[in-house]
PDB file of C-alpha atoms in Angstrom:
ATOM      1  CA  UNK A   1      85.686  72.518 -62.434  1.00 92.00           C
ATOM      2  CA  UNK A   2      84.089  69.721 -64.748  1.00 95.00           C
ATOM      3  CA  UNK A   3      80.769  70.029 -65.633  1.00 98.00           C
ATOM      4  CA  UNK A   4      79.090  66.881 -65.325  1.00 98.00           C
ATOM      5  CA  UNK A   5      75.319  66.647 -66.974  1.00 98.00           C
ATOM      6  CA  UNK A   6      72.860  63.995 -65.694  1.00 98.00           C
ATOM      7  CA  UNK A   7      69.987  63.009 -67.612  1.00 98.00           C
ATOM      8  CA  UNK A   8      67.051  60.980 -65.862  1.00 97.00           C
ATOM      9  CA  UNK A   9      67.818  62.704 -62.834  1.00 97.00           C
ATOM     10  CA  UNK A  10      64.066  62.763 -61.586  1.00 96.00           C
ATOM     11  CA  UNK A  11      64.503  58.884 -61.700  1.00 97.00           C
ATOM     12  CA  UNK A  12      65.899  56.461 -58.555  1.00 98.00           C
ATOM     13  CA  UNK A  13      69.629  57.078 -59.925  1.00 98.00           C
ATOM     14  CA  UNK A  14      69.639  60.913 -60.740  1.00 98.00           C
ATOM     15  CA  UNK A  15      67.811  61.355 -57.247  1.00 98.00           C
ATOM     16  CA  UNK A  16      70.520  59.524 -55.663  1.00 98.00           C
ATOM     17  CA  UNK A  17      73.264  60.929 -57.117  1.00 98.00           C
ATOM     18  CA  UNK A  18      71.276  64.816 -56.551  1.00 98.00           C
ATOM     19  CA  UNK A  19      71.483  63.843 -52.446  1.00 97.00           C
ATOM     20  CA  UNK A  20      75.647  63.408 -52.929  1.00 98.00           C
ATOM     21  CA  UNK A  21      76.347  65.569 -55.058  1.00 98.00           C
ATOM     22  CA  UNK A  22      77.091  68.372 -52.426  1.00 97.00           C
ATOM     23  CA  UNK A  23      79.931  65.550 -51.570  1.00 97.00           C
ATOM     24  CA  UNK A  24      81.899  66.714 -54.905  1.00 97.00           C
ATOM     25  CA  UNK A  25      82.224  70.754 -54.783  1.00 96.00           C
ATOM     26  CA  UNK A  26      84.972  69.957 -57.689  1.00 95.00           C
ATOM     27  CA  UNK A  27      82.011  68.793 -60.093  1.00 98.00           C
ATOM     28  CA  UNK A  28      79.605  71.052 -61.218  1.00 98.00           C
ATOM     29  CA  UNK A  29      76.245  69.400 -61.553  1.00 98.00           C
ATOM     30  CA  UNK A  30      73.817  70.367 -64.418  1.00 98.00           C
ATOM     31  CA  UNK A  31      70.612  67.912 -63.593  1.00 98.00           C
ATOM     32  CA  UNK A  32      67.969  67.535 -66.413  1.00 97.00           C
ATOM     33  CA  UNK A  33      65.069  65.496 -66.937  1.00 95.00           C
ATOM     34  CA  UNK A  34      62.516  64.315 -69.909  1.00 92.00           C
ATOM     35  CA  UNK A  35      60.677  67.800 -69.449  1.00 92.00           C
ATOM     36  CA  UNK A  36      64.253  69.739 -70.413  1.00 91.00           C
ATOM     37  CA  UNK A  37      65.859  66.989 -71.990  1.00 94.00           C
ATOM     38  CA  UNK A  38      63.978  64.696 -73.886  1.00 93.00           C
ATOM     39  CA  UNK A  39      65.764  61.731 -75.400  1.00 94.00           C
ATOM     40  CA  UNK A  40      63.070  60.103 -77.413  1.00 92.00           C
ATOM     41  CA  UNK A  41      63.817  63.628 -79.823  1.00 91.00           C
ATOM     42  CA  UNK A  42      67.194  63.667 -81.459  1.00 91.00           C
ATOM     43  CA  UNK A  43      67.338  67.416 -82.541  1.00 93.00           C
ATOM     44  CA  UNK A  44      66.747  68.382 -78.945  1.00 95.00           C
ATOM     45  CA  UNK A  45      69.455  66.198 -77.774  1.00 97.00           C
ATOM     46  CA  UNK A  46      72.089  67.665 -79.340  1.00 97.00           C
ATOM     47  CA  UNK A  47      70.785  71.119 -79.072  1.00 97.00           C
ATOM     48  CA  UNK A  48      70.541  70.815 -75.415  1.00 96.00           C
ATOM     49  CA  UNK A  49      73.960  69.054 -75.245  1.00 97.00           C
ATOM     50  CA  UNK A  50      75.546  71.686 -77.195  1.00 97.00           C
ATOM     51  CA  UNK A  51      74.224  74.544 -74.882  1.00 97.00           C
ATOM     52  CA  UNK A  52      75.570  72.889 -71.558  1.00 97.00           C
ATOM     53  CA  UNK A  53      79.055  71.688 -72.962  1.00 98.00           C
ATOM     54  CA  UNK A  54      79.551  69.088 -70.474  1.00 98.00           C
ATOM     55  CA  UNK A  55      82.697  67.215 -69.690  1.00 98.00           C
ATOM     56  CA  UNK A  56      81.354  64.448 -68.319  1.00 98.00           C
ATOM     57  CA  UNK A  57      77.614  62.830 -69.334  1.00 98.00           C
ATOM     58  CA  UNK A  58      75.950  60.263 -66.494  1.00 98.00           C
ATOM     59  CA  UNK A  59      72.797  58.486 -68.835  1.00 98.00           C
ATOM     60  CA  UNK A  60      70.868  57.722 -66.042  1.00 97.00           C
ATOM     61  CA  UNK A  61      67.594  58.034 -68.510  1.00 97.00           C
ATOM     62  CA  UNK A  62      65.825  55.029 -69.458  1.00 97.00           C
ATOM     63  CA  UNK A  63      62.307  53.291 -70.974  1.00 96.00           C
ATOM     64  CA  UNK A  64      62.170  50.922 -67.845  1.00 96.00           C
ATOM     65  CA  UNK A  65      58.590  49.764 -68.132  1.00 96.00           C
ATOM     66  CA  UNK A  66      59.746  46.311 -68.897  1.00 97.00           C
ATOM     67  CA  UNK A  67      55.697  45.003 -69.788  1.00 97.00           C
ATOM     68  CA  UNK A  68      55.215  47.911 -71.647  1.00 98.00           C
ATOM     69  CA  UNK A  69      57.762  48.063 -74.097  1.00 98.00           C
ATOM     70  CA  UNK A  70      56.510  44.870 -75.576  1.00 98.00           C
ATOM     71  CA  UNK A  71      53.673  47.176 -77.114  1.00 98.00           C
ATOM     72  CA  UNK A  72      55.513  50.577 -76.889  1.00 97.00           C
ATOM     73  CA  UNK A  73      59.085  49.050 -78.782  1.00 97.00           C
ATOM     74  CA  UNK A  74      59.203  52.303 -81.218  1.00 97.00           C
ATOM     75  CA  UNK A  75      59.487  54.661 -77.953  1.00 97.00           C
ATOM     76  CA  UNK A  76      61.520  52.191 -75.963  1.00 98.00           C
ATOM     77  CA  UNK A  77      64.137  52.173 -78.924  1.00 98.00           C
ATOM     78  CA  UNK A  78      64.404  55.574 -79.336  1.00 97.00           C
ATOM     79  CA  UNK A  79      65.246  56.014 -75.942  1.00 97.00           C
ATOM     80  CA  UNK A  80      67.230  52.840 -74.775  1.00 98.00           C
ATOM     81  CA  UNK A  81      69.066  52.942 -78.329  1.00 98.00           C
ATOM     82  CA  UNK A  82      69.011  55.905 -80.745  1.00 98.00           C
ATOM     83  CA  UNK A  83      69.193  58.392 -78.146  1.00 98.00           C
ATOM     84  CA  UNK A  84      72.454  56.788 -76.563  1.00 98.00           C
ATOM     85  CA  UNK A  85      73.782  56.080 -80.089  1.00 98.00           C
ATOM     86  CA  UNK A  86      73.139  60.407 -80.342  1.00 98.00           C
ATOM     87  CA  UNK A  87      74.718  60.846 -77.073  1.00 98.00           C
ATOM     88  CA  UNK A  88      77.970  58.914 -77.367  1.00 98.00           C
ATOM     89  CA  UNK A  89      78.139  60.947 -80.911  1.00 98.00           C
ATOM     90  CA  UNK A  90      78.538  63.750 -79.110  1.00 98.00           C
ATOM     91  CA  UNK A  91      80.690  62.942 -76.538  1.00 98.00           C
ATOM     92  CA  UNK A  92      82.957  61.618 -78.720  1.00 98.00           C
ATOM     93  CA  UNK A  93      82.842  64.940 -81.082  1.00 98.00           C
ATOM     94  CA  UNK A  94      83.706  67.110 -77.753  1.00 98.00           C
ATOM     95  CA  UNK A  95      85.680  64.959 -75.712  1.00 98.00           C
ATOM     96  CA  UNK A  96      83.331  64.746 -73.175  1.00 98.00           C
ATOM     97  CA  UNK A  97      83.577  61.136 -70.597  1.00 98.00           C
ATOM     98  CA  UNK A  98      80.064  58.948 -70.903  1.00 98.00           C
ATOM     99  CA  UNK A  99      78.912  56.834 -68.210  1.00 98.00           C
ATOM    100  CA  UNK A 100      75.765  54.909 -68.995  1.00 98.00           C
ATOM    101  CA  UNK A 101      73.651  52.689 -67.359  1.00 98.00           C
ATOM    102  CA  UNK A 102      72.617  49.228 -68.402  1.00 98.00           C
ATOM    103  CA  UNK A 103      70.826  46.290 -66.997  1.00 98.00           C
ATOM    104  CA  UNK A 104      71.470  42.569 -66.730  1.00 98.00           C
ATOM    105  CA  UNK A 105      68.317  42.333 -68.747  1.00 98.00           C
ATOM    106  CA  UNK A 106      70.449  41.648 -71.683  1.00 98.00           C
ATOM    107  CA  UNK A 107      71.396  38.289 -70.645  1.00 98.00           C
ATOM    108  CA  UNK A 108      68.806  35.497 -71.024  1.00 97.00           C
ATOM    109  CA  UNK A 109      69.298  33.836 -67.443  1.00 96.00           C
ATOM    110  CA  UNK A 110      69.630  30.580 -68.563  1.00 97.00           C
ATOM    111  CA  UNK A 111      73.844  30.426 -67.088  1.00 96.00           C
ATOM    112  CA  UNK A 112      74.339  28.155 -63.887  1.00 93.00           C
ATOM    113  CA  UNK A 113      76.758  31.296 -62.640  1.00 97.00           C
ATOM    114  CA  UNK A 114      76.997  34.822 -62.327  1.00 98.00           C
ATOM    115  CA  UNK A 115      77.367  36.791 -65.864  1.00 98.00           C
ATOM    116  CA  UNK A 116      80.595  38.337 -66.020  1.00 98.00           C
ATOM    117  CA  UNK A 117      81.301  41.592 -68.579  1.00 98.00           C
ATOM    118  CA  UNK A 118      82.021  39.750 -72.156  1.00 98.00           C
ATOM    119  CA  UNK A 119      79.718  36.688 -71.474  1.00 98.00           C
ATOM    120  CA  UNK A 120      77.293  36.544 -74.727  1.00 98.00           C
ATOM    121  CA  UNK A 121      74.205  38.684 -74.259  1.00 98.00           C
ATOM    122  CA  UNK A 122      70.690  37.129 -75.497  1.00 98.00           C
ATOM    123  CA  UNK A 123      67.702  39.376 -74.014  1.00 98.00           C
ATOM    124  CA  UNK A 124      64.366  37.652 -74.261  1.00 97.00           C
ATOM    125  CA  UNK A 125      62.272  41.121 -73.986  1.00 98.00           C
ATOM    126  CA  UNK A 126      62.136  44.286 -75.930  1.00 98.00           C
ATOM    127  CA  UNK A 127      63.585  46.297 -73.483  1.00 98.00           C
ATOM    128  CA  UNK A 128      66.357  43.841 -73.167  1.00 98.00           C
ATOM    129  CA  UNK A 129      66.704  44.052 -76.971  1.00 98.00           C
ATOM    130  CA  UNK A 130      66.942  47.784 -76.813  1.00 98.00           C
ATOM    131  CA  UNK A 131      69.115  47.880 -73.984  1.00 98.00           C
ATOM    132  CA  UNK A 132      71.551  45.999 -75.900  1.00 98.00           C
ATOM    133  CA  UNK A 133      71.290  47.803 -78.701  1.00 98.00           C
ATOM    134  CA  UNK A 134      71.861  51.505 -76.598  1.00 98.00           C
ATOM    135  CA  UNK A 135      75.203  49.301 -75.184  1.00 98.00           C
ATOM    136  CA  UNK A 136      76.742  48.687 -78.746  1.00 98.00           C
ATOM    137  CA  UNK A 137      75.834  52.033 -80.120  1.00 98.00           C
ATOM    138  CA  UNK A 138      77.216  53.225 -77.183  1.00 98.00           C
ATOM    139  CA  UNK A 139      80.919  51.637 -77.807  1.00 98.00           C
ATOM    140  CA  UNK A 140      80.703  52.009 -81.655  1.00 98.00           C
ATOM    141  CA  UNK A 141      80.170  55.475 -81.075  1.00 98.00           C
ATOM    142  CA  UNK A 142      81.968  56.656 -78.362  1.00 98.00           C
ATOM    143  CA  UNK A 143      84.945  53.577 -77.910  1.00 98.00           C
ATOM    144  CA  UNK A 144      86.025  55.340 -74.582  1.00 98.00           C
ATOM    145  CA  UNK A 145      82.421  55.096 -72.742  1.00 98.00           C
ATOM    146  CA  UNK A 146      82.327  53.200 -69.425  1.00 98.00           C
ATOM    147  CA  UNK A 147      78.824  50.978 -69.458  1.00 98.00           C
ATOM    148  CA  UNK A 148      77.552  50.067 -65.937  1.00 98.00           C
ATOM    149  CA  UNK A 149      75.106  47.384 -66.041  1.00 98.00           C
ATOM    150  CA  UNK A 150      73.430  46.364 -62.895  1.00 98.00           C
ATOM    151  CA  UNK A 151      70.222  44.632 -61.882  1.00 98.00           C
ATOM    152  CA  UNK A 152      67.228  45.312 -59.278  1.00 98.00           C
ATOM    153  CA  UNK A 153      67.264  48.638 -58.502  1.00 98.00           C
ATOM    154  CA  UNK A 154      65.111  50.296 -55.847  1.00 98.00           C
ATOM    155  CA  UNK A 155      65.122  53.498 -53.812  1.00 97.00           C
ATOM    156  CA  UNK A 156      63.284  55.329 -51.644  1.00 96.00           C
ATOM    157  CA  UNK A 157      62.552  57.398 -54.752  1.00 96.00           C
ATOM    158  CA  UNK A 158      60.012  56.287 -57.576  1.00 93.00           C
ATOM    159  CA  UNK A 159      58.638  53.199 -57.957  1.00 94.00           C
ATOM    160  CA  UNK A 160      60.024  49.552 -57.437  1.00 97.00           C
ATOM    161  CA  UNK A 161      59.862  46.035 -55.543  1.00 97.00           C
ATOM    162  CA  UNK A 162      60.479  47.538 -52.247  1.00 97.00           C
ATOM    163  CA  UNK A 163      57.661  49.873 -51.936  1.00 97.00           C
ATOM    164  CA  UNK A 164      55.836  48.030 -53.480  1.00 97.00           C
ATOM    165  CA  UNK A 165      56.078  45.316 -51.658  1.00 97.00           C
ATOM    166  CA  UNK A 166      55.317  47.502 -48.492  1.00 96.00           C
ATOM    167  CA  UNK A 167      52.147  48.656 -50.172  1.00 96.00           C
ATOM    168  CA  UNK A 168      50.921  45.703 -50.756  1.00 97.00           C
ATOM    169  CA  UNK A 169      51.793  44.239 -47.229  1.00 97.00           C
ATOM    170  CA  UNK A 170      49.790  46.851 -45.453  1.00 96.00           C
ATOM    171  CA  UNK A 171      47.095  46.164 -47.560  1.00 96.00           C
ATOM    172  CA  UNK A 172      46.879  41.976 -47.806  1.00 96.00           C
ATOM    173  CA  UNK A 173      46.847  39.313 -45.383  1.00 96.00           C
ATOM    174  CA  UNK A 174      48.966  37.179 -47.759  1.00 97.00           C
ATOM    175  CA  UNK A 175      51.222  37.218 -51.073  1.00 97.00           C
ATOM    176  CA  UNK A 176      52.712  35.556 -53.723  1.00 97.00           C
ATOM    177  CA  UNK A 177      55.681  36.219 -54.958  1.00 97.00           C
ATOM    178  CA  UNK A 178      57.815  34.277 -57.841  1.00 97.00           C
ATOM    179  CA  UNK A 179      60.465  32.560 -56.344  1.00 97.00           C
ATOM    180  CA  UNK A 180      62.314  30.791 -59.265  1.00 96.00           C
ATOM    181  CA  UNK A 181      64.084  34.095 -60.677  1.00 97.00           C
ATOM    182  CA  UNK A 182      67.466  35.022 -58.645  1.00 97.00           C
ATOM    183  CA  UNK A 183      69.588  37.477 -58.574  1.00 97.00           C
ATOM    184  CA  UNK A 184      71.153  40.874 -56.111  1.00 97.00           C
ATOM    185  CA  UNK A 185      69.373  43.803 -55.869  1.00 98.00           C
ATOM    186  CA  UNK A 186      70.892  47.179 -56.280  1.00 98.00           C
ATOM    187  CA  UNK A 187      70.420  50.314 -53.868  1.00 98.00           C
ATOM    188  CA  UNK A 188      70.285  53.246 -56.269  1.00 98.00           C
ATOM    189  CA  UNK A 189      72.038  54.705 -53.525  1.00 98.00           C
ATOM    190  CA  UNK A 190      75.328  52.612 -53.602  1.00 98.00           C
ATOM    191  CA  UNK A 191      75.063  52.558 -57.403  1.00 98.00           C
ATOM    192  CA  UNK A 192      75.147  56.475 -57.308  1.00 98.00           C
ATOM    193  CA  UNK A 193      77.920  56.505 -54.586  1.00 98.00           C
ATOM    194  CA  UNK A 194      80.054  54.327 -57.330  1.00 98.00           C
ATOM    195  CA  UNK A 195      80.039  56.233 -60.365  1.00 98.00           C
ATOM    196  CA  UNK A 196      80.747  59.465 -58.840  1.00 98.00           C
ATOM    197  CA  UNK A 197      83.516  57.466 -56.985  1.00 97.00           C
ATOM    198  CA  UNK A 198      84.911  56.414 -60.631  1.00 98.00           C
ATOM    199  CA  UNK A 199      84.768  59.929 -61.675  1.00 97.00           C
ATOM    200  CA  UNK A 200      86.155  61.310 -58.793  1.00 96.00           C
ATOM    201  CA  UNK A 201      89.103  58.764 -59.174  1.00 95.00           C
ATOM    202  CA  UNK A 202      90.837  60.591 -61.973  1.00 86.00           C
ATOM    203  CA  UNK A 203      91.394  56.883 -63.109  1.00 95.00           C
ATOM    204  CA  UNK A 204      89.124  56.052 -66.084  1.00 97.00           C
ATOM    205  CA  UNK A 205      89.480  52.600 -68.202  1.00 98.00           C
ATOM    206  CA  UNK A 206      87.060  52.673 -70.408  1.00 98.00           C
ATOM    207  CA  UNK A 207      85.001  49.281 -71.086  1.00 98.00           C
ATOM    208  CA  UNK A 208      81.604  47.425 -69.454  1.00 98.00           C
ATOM    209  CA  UNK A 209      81.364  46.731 -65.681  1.00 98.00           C
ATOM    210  CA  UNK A 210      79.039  45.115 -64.018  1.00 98.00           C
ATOM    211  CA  UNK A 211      77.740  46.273 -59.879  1.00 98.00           C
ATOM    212  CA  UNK A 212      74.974  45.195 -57.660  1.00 98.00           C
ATOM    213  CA  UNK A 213      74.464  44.835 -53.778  1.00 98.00           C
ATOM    214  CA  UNK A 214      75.994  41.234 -52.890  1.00 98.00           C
ATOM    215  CA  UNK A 215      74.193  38.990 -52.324  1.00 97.00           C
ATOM    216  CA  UNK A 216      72.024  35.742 -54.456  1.00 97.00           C
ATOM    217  CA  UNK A 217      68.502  35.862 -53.753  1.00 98.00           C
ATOM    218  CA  UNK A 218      64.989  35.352 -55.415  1.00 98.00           C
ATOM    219  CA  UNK A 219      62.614  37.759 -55.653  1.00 98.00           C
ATOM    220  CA  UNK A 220      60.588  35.588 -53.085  1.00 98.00           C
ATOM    221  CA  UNK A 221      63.745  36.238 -50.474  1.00 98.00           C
ATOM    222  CA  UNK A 222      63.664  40.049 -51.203  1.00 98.00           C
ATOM    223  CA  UNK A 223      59.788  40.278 -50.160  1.00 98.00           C
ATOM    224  CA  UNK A 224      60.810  38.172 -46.917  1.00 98.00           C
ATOM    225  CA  UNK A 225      63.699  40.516 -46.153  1.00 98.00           C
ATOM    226  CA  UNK A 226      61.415  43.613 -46.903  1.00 97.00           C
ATOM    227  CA  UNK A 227      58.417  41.895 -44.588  1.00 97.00           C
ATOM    228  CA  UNK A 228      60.866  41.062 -41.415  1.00 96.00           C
ATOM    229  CA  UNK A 229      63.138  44.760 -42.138  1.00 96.00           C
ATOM    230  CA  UNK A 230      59.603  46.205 -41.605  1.00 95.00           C
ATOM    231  CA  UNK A 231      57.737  44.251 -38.994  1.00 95.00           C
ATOM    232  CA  UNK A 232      54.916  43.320 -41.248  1.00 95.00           C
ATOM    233  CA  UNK A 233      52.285  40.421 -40.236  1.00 95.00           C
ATOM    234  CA  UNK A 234      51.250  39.898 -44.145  1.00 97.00           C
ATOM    235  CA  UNK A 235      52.224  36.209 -45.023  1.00 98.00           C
ATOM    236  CA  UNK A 236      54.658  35.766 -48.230  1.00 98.00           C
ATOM    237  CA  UNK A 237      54.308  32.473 -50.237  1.00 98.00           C
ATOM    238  CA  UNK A 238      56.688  31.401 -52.704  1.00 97.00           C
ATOM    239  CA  UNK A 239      55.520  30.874 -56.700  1.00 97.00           C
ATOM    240  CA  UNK A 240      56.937  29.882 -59.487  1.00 97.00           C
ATOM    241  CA  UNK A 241      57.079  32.773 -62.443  1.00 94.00           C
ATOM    242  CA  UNK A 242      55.365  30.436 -64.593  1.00 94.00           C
ATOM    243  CA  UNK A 243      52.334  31.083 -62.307  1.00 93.00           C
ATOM    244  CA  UNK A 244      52.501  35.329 -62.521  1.00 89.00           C
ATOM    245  CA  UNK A 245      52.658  35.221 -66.613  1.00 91.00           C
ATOM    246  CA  UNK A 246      53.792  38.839 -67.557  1.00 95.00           C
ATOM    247  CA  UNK A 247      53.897  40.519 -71.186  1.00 97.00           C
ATOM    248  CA  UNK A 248      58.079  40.395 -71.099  1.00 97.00           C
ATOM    249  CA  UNK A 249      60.217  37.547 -70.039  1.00 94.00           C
ATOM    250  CA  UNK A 250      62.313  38.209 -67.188  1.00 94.00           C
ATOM    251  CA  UNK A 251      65.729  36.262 -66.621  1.00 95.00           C
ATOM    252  CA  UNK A 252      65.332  32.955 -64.154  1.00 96.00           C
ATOM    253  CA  UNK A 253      68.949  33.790 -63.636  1.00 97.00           C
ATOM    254  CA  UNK A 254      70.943  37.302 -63.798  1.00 93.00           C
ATOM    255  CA  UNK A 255      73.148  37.221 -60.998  1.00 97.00           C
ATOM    256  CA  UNK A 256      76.521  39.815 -62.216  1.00 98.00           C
ATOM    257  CA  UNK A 257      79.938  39.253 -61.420  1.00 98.00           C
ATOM    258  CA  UNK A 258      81.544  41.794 -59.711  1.00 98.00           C
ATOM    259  CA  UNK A 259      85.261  41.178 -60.285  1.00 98.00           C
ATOM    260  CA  UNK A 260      86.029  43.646 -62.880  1.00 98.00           C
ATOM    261  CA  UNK A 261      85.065  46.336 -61.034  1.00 98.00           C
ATOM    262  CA  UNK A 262      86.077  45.615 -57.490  1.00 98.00           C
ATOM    263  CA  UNK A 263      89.645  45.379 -59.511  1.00 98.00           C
ATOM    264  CA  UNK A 264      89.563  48.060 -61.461  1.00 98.00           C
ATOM    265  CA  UNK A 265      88.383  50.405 -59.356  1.00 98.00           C
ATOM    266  CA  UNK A 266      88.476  49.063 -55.701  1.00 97.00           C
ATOM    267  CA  UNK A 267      84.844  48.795 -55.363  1.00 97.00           C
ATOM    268  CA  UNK A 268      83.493  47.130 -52.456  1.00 97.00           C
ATOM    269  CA  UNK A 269      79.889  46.043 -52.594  1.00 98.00           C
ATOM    270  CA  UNK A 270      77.468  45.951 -49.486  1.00 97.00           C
ATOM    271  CA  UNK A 271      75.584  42.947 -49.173  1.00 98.00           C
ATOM    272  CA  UNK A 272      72.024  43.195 -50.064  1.00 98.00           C
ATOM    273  CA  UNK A 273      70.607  43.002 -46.579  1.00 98.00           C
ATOM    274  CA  UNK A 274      72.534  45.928 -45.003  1.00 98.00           C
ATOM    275  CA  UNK A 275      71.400  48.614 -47.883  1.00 98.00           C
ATOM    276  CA  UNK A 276      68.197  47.123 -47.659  1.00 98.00           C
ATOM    277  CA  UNK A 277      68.132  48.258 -44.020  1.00 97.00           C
ATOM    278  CA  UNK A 278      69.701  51.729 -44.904  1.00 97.00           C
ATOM    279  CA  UNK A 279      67.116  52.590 -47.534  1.00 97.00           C
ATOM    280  CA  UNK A 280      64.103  51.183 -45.456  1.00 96.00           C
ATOM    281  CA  UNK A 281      65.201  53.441 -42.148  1.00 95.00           C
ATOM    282  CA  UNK A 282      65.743  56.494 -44.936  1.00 94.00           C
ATOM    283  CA  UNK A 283      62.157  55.775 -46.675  1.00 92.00           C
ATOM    284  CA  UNK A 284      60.536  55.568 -42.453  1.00 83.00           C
ATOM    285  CA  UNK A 285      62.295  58.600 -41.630  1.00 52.00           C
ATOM    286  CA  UNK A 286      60.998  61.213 -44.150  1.00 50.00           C
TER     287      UNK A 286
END
């Protein structure tokens, strides 16, 4: 039976993949968070690494406060970078498999299409710098790592865009919401449901892919989708992001291309709209 560690797992990914794992009695799960394994401190990484002896390592764990790592970039390094630089040590010392995640936050957005695996990453914000850096640390370290990078991601665990959103429209009359940045959003859900289809493939090429929901949208069309999926009288206006200034740059443009791994590994994304309506029936429901 492999033994499959999952760090971050209190996060949107490691919840999702928690709810399948019962799918995949051949994989034993060990699930571990910052509290029992924190990667912002090296020694404890490979001390705790050492004690499980996994065969397989899903790096679900990140510093995702985009805003915030403009201020924060020590902590967001160690965590984004030296941590998966540790990691992919490690897994390459024991022969253990690495998936980790990444995010299209290392491209700039400034390409007219979608960003395929060896276009030339630029990120414009510290997290997107970091990011990057965990990525090539991750390959110099550990050449036989798959990288995932995807873009968007919500659940009906933690916080992101679509609660928020729902939040916010039971509590306003109106919103604005930038409409100038596009890309797909990602169900955590369908993300989870694709690595542990990769694993469970017994087919592993090594290498970056790219996955999101299908599906080009701006964030503007995501609140509208949210507002009609839930019924909500709250009106949504369309801004441009040069109107909602933030601390970190976010792409205009970060739209991934798909084609590697729908090849490689027979993926088939879901547009947008339908795991949209999935997740929002799940998050009603509890």
């Amino acid at each position: 039976m492999k033994r499959i560690l999952v760090t971050g797992a209190n996060g949107q990914l490691g919840s999702e993949i928690k709810e399948l794992a019962g799918n995949y009695p051949n994989f034993e799960f060990i699930f571990t968070d910052i509290a029992d394994f924190p990667l912002d401190k090296e020694q404890e990484i490979t001390s705790n690494f050492k004690a499980i002896q996994p065969d397989i390592v899903i790096n679900c764990a990140a510093y995702t406060a985009v805003d915030k790592a403009e201020t924060d970039s020590v902590v967001a390094d160690a965590i984004n970078h030296l941590a998966i630089a540790t990691l992919a040590t490690l897994c390459h010392d024991s022969g253990a498999k690495l998936v980790h995640v990444s995010t299209d936050y290392v491209f700039d957005g400034t390409s007219p299409v979608a960003y395929k695996e060896d276009d030339q990453p630029n990120p414009k914000s510290v997290y997107g710098v970091t990011k990057l850096a965990g990525e090539i640390a991750c390959l110099k370290n550990c050449p036989e790592s798959i990288i995932i990078r995807t873009a968007w991601v919500y659940s009906e665990f933690g916080n992101n865009f679509v609660k928020t959103m729902l939040r916010l429209m039971s509590e306003r009359d109106s919103l604005n919401v930038v409409n100038d940045q596009v890309g797909s959003p990602t169900y955590a859900a369908d993300l989870a449901q694709v690595i542990l289809t990769i694993l469970d493939s017994n087919k592993w090429e090594p290498g970056i892919y790219h996955y999101s929901n299908e599906g080009e949208i701006s964030w503007f069309d995501f609140a509208v989708a949210i507002k009609e999926n839930a019924q909500k009288s709250c009106i949504v206006r369309g801004i441009p992001a040069s109107n909602y200034p933030t601390p970190a740059e976010r792409p205009a443009y970060s739209l991934l291309d798909k084609s590697k791994i729908k090849t490689v590994y027979g993926i088939e994304p879901i547009d947008y709209s339908v795991s949209l309506k999935i997740m929002m029936k799940r998050l009603g429901s509890e």
